[in-house]
Coordinates of C-alpha atoms and ligand atoms in Angstrom, one line a residue:
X1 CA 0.0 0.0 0.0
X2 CA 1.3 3.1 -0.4
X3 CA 0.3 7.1 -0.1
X4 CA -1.1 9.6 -2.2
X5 CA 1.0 10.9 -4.6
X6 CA -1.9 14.4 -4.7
X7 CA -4.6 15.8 -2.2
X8 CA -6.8 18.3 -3.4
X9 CA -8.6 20.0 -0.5
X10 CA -11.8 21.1 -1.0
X11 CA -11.7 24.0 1.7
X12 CA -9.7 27.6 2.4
X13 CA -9.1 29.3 5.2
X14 CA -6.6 27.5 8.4
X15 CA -8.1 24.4 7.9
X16 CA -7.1 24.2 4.2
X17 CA -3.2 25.5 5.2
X18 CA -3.5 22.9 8.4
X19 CA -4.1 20.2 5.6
X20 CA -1.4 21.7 3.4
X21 CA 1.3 21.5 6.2
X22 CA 0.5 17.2 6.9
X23 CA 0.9 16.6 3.3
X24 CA 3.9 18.3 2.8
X25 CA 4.7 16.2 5.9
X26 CA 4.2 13.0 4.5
X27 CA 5.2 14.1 0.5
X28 CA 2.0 14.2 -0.8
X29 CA 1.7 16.7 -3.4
X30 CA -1.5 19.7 -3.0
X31 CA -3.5 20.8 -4.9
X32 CA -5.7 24.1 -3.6
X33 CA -8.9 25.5 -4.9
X34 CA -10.7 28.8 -5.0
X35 CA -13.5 31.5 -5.5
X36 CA -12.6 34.2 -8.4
X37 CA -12.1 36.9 -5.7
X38 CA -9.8 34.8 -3.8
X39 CA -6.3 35.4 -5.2
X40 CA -4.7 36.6 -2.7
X41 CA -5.8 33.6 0.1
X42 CA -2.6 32.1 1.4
X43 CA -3.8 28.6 0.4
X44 CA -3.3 29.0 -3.2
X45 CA 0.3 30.3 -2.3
X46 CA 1.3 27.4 -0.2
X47 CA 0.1 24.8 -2.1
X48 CA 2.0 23.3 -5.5
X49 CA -1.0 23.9 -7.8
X50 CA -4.3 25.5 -7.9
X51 CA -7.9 25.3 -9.6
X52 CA -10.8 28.0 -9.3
X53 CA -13.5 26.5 -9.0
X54 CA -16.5 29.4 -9.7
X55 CA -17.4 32.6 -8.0
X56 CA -17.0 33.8 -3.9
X57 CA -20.6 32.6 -3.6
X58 CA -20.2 29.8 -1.9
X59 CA -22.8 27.4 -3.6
X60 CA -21.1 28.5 -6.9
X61 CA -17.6 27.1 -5.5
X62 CA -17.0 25.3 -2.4
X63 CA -20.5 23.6 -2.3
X64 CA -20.4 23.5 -5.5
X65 CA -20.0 18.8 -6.7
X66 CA -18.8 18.9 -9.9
X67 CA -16.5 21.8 -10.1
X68 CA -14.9 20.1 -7.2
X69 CA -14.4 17.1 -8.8
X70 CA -13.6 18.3 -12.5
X71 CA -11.0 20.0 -10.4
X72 CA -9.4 16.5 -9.1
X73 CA -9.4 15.2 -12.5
X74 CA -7.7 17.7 -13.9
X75 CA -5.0 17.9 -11.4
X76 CA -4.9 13.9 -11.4
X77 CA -5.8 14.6 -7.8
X78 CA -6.0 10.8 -6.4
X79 CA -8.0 12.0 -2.7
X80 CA -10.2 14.9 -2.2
X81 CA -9.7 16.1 2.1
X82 CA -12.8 18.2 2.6
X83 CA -11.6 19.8 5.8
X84 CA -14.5 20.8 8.1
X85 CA -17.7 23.1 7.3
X86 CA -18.9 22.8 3.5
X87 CA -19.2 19.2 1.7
X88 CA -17.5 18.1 4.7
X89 CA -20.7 16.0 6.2
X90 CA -22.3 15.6 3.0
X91 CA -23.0 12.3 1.8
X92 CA -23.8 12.9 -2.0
X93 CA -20.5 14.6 -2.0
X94 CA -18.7 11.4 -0.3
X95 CA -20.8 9.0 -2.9
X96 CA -20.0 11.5 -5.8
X97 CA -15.9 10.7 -5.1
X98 CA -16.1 7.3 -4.8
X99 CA -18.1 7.1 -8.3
X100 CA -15.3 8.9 -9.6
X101 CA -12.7 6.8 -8.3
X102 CA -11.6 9.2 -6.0
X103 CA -10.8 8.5 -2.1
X104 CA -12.8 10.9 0.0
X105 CA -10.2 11.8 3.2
X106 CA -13.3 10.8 5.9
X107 CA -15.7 8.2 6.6
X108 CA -17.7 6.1 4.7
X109 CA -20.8 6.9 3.1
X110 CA -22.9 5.5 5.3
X111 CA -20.9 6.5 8.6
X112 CA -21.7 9.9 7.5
X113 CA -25.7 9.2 6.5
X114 CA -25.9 7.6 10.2
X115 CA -24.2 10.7 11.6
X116 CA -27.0 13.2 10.1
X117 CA -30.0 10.6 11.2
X118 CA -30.0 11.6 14.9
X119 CA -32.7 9.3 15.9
X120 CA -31.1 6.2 14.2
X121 CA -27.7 7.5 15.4
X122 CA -29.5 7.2 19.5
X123 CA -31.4 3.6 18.5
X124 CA -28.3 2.4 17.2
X125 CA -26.1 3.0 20.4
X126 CA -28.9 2.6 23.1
X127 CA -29.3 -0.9 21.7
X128 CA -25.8 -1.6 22.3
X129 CA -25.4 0.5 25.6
X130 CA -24.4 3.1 25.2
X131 CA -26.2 5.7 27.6
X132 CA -28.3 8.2 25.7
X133 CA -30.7 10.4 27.6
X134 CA -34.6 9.5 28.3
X135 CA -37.2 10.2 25.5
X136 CA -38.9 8.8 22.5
X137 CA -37.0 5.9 21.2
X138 CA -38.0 7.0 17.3
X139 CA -39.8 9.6 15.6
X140 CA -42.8 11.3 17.4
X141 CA -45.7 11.3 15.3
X142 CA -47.9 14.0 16.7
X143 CA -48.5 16.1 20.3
X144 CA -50.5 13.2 21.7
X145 CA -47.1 11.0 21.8
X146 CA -45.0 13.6 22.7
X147 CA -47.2 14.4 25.7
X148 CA -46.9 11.2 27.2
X149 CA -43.3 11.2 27.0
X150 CA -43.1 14.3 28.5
X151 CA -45.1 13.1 31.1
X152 CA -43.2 10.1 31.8
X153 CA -39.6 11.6 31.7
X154 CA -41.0 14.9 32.9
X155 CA -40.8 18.2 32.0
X156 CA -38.9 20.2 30.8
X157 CA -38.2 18.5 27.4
X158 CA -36.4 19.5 24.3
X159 CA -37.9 18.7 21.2
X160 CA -34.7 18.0 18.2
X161 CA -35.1 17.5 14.6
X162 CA -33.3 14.5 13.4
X163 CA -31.5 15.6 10.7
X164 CA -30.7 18.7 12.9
X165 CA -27.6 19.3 15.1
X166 CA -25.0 21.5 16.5
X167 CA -28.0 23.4 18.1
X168 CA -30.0 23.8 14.7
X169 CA -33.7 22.7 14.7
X170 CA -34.2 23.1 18.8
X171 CA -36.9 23.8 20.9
X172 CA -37.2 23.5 24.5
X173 CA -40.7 23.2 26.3
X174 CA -41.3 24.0 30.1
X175 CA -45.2 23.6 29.8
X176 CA -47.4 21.0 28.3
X177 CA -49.3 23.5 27.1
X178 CA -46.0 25.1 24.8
X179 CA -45.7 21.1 23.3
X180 CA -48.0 21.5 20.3
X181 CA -46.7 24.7 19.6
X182 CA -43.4 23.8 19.7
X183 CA -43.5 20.6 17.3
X184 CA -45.5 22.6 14.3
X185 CA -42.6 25.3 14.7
X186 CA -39.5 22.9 14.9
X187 CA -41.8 20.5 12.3
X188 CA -41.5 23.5 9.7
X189 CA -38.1 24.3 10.7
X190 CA -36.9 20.8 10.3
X191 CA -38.4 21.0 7.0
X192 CA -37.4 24.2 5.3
X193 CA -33.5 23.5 6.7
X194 CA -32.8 20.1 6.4
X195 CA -35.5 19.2 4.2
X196 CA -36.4 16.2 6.7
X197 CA -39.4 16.7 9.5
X198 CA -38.8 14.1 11.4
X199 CA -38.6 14.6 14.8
X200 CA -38.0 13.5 18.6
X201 CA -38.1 13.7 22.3
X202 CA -35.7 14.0 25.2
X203 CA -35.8 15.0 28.9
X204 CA -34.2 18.3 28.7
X205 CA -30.4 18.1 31.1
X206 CA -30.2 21.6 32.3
X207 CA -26.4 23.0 33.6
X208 CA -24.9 20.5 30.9
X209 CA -20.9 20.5 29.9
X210 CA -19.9 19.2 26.6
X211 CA -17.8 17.1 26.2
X212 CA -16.3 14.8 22.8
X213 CA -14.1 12.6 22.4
X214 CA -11.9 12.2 19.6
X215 CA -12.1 8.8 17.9
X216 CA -9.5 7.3 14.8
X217 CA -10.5 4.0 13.3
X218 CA -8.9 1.9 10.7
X219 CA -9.8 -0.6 7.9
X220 CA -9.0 -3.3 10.1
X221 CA -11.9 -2.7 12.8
X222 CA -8.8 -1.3 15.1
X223 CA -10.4 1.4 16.6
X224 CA -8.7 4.1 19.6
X225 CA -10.1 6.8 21.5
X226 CA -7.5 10.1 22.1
X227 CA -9.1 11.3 25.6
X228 CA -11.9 14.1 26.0
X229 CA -12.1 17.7 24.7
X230 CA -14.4 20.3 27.2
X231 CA -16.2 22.5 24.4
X232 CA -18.7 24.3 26.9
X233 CA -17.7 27.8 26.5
X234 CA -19.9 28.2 23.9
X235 CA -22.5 31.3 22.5
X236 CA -25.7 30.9 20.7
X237 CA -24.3 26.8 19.8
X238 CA -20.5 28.1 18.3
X239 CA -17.2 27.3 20.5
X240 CA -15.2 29.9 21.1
X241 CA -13.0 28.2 24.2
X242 CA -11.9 24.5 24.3
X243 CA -9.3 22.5 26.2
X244 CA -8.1 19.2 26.9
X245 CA -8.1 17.7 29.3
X246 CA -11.6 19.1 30.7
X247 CA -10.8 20.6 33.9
X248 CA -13.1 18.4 35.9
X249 CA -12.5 15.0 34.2
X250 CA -10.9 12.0 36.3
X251 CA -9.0 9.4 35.2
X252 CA -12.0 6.7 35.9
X253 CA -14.3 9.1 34.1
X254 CA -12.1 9.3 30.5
X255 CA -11.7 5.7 31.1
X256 CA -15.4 5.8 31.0
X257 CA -16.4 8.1 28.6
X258 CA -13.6 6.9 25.9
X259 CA -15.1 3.1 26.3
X260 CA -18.8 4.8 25.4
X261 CA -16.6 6.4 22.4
X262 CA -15.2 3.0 21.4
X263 CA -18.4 1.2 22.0
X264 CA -20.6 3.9 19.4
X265 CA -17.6 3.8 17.1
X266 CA -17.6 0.0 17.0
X267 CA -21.7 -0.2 16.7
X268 CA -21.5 2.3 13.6
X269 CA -18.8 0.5 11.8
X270 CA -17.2 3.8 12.1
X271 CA -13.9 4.6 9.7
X272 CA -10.9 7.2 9.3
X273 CA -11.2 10.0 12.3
X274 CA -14.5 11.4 13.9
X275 CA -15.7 12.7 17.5
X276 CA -18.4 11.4 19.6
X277 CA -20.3 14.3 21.6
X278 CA -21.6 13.5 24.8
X279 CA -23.1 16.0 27.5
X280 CA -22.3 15.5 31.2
X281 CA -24.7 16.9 34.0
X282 CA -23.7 18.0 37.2
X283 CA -24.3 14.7 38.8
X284 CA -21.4 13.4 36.4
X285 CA -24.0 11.4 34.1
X286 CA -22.8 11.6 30.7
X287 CA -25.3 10.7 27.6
X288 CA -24.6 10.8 23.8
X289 CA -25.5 13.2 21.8
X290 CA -24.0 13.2 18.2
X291 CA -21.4 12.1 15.8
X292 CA -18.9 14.4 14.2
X293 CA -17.7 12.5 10.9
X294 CA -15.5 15.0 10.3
X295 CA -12.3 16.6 11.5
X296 CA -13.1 19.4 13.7
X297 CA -11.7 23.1 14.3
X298 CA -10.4 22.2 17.9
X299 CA -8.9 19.0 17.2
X300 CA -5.8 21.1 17.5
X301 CA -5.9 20.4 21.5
X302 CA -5.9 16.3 21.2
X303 CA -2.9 17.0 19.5
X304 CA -1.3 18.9 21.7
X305 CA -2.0 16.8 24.6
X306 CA -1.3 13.1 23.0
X307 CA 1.1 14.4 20.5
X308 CA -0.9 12.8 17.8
X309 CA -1.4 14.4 14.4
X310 CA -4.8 14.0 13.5
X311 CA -4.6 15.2 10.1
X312 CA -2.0 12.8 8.5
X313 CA -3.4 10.1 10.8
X314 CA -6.8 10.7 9.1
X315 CA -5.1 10.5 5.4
X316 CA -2.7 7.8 6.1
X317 CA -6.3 6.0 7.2
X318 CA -7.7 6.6 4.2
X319 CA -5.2 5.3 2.4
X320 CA -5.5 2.3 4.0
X321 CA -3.0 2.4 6.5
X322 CA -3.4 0.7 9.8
X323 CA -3.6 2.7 13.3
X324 CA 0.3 4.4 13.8
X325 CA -0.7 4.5 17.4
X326 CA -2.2 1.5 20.4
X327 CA -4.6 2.7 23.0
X328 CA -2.2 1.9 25.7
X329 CA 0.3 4.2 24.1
X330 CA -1.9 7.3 24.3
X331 CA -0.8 9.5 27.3
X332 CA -2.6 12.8 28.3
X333 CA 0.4 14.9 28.8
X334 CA -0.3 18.2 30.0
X335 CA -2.9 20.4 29.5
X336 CA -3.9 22.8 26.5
X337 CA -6.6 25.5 25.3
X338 CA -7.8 26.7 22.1
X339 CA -9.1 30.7 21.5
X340 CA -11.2 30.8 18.4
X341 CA -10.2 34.3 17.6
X342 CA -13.2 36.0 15.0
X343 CA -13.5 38.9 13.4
X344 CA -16.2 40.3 15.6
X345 CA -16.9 42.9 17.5
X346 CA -15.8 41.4 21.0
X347 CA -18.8 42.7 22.4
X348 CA -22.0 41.8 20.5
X349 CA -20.2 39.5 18.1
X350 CA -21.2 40.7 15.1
X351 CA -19.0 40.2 11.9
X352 CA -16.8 43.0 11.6
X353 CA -14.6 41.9 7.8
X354 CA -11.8 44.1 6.4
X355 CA -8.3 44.8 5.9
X356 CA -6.0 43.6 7.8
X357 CA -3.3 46.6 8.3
X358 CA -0.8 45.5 10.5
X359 CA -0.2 42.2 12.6
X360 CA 2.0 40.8 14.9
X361 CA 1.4 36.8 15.8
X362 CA 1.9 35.2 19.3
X363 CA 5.1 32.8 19.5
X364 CA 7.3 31.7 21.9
X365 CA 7.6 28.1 24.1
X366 CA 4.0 26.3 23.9
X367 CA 2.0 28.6 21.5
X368 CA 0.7 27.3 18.4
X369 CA -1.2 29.9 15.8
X370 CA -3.6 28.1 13.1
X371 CA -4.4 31.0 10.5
X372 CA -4.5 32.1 6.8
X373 CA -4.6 35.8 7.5
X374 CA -1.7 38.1 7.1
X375 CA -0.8 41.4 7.3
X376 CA -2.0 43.2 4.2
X377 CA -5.6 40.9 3.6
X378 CA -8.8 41.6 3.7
X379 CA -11.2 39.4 5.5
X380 CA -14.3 39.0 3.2
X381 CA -17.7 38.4 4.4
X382 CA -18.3 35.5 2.3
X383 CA -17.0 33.1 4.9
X384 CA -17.3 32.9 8.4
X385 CA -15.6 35.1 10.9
X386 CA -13.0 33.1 12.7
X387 CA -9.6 34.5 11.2
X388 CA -7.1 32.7 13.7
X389 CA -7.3 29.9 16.4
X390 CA -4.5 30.3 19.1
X391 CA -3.6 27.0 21.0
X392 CA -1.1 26.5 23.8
X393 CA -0.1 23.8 25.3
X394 CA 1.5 23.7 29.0
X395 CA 2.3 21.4 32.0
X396 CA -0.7 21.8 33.7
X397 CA -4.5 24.4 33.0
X398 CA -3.1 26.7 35.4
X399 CA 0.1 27.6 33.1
X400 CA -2.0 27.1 30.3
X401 CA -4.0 30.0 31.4
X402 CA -1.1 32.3 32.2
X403 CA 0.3 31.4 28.5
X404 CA -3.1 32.1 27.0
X405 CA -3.6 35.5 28.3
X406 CA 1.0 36.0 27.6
X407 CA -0.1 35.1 24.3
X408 CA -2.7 37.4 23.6
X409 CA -1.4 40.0 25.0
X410 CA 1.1 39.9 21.8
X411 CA -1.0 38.9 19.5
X412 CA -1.3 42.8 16.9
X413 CA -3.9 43.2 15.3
X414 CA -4.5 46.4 13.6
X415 CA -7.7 47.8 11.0
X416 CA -10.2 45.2 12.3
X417 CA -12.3 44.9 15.5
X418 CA -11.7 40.6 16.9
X419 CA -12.5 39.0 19.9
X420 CA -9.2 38.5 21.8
X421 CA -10.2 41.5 24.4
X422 CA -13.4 39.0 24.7
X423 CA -11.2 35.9 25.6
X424 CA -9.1 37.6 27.9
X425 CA -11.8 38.5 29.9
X426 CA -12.4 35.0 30.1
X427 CA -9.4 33.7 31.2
X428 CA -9.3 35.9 34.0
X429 CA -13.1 34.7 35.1
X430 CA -12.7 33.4 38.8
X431 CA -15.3 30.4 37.6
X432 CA -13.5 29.5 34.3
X433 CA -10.1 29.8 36.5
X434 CA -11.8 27.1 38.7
X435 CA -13.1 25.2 36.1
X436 CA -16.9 25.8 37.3
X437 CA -18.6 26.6 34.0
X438 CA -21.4 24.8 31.8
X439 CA -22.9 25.9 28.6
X440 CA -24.6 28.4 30.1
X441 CA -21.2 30.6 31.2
X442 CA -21.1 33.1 28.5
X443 CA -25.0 33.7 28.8
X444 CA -25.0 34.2 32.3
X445 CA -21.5 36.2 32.2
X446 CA -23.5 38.4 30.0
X447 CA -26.8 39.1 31.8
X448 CA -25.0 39.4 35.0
X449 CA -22.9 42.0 33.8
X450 CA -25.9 44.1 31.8
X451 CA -27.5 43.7 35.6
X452 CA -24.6 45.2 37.4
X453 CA -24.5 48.1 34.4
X454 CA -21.0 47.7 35.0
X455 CA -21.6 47.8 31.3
X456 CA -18.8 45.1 29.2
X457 CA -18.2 47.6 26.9
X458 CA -16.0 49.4 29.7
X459 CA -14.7 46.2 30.8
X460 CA -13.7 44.8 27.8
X461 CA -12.0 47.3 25.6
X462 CA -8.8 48.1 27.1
Ligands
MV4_1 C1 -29.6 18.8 24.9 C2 -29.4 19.6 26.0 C3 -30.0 19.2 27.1 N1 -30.9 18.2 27.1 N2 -30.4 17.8 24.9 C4 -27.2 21.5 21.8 C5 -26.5 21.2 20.5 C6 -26.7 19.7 20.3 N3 -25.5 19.1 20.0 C7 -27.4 19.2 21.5 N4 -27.6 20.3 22.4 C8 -28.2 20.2 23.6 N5 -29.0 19.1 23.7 C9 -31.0 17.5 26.0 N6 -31.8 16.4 26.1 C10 -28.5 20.7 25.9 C11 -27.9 21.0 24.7 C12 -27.2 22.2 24.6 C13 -25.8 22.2 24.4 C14 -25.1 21.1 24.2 C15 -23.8 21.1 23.9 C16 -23.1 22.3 23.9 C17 -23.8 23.5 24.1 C18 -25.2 23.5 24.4 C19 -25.8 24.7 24.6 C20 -27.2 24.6 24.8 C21 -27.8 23.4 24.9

């Protein structure tokens, strides 16, 4: 067996670069694509060849099949990576490759079709025990059902569209009365977004932490678990803070958790790299949620902690390659934090593109910077916001904090408003410093400051 002699990668932005950097690792050749306004992206520059594939709308170019493809042939492209975001979970897009005789850098087909049916994803793993929180165990048909659910787990519930996820397609009920309501408004949601109504029923775990856990599995059925990332510093369903270890994790609990991982992994005939998402409550229950079957923006901190690379794992799997790494041979060492860093306003987080005048980047013992921008680009407000992610990595969270906040305190950025002043404010939080947080911290952080008027306008911009 051997590797790929070309990748083309079907993405822009860090993740597309990230890519770049593990093939020129391993001596596979690249092959970048882009939008017509995108010349001066620093993933054309750093890859050996590149194809534009339509216009900066992205269902002209990045979303867009068959450019993407005619793109491979030409280049004699022999894998397409699909990075994260875009065709990244897209089935048809995964099917389309393989009809073309071209290896799609992720899971199989069906792996990824499982991964967008939520309630098949939840029969599949309860049956094989895997804990998944109390509700209906398929589809809810209509209000009747879904009452008596709700009366037997009790209220409040959440009701989720199957082909939903990441937040998407939510509605939480406190009342009976609110039930009937609330499935004709997620029913037509679930249908104009996803194109799928079908829906379902939970208990709804309030004061909830998420957690994942990185998974890699090979041809072979060999399948290993990389510990647990803590993603609970979260707004309106995006990251912006995650770390591994979590702060509050034991060794009997990741011992735990990464058996569930293994377990779902193993009941889904899961391939190549992917994350299982579980919540934990306060009582230290933990339930699964969904399945990632794709690499994910802070998979950047598993690294840093097992000193595995994910990416050329993930395309040496694909290849066909066997695991490079045993279970027993994966050691949490240390501890390390990712800051999504967007270009927002660090207050109200809206999207704030531009040029880019001046910059100076973080460095120095433990820092890592993922990024595509530079001094001298202009941010455009075709694709999403984040423009950097800064990652550390240090003996222990407590150094890992004091190298966050050294780190962005350097980190220049001039002609654009971002959220670092946001994430230092964070890091100096006497709860996150604790570790005493759930996915309610930014919320709360918020509300308690508009109710003090201390006013985080003041607060935050230095
Ligand atoms: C839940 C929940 C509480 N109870 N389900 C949000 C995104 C999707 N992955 C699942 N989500 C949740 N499902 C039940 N039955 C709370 C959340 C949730 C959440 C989960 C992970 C990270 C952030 C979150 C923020 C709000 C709600």
């Amino acid at each position: 067996m051997a590797i790929f002699k070309k990748i083309l990668i079907a993405n822009r932005g860090e993740i597309a670069i990230r890519i770049i950097r593990a093939c020129k690792e391993l001596g596979i050749g690249t092959v970048a694509v882009y939008s017509d306004r995108e010349k001066e992206s620093m993933h054309l520059r750093l890859a050996d060849e590149s194809v534009c594939i339509g216009p900066a709308n992205i269902a002209a170019s990045y979303l867009n099949i068959p450019a993407i493809l005619t793109a491979a042939e030409l280049t004699d492209a022999e894998a397409i990576h699909p990075g994260y975001g875009f065709l990244a979970e897209n089935p048809q897009f995964a099917d389309a490759c393989f009809k073309s005789n071209i290896t799609f850098i992720g899971p199989t087909t069906e792996n990824i079709l499982t991964g967008g049916n939520k309630i098949k994803a939840k029969q599949i793993l309860k049956r094989k025990g895997v804990p998944v929180i109390p509700g209906s165990d398929g589809p809810i048909d209509d209000e009747k059902e879904a009452y008596k659910i709700a009366k037997k787990v009790g209220l409040p519930v959440i009701i989720k569209a199957s082909a939903g996820g990441g937040g998407k397609g939510m509605r939480v009920v406190h009342d009976t009365n609110e039930l009937a309501n609330a499935i004709s408004l997620a029913r037509h949601e679930a249908i104009t977004y996803f194109g799928d109504g079908s829906l379902y029923i939970e208990k709804y775990i309030t004061n909830v932490r998420h957690i994942e856990v990185q998974i890699a599995a090979d041809k072979t059925g060999n399948i290993i678990h990389l510990g647990e990332r803590d993603c609970s510093i979260q707004r309106r369903h995006q990251k912006l803070i995650e770390e591994a270890p979590s702060p509050i994790f034991t060794e009997k609990l990741r011992k735990k958790v990464g058996e569930y991982a293994i377990k779902a992994a193993k009941a889904l005939n899961y391939r190549n790299v992917g994350t299982i998402e579980f919540i934990l409550d306060r009582a230290d229950n933990i339930y699964f949620m969904e399945i990632n079957t794709r690499v994910q923006v802070e998979h950047p901190v598993t690294e840093m902690v097992t000193g595995v690379d994910i990416i050329k794992e993930q395309i040496k799997l694909a290849a066909g390659y066997n695991l490079s790494v045993k279970q027993s041979s994966i050691v949490i060492n240390g501890h390390s934090i990712e800051c999504r860093v967007n270009a927002e306003d660090p207050v109200t987080f809206t999207p704030c593109p531009g040029k880019i005048l001046s910059m100076f980047m973080p460095g120095g013992p433990g820092v890592r910077v993922d990024t595509a921008v530079y001094a001298g680009y202009t941010i455009s407000p075709h694709y999403d916001s984040m423009i950097a992610k800064v990652i550390v990595h240090a003996n222990n969270r407590t150094e890992a904090i004091a190298r966050m906040i050294r780190a962005l305190d350097e980190f220049q950025i001039v002609g654009i408003k971002t959220t670092i002043p946001f994430h230092k404010k964070v890091l100096s939080n006497p709860s996150f410093i604790k570790g005493k947080f759930d996915t309610g911290f930014i919320e709360e952080l918020y509300a308690q400051e508009a109710a003090q008027g201390t006013g985080i306008k003041n607060i935050l911009i230095p």
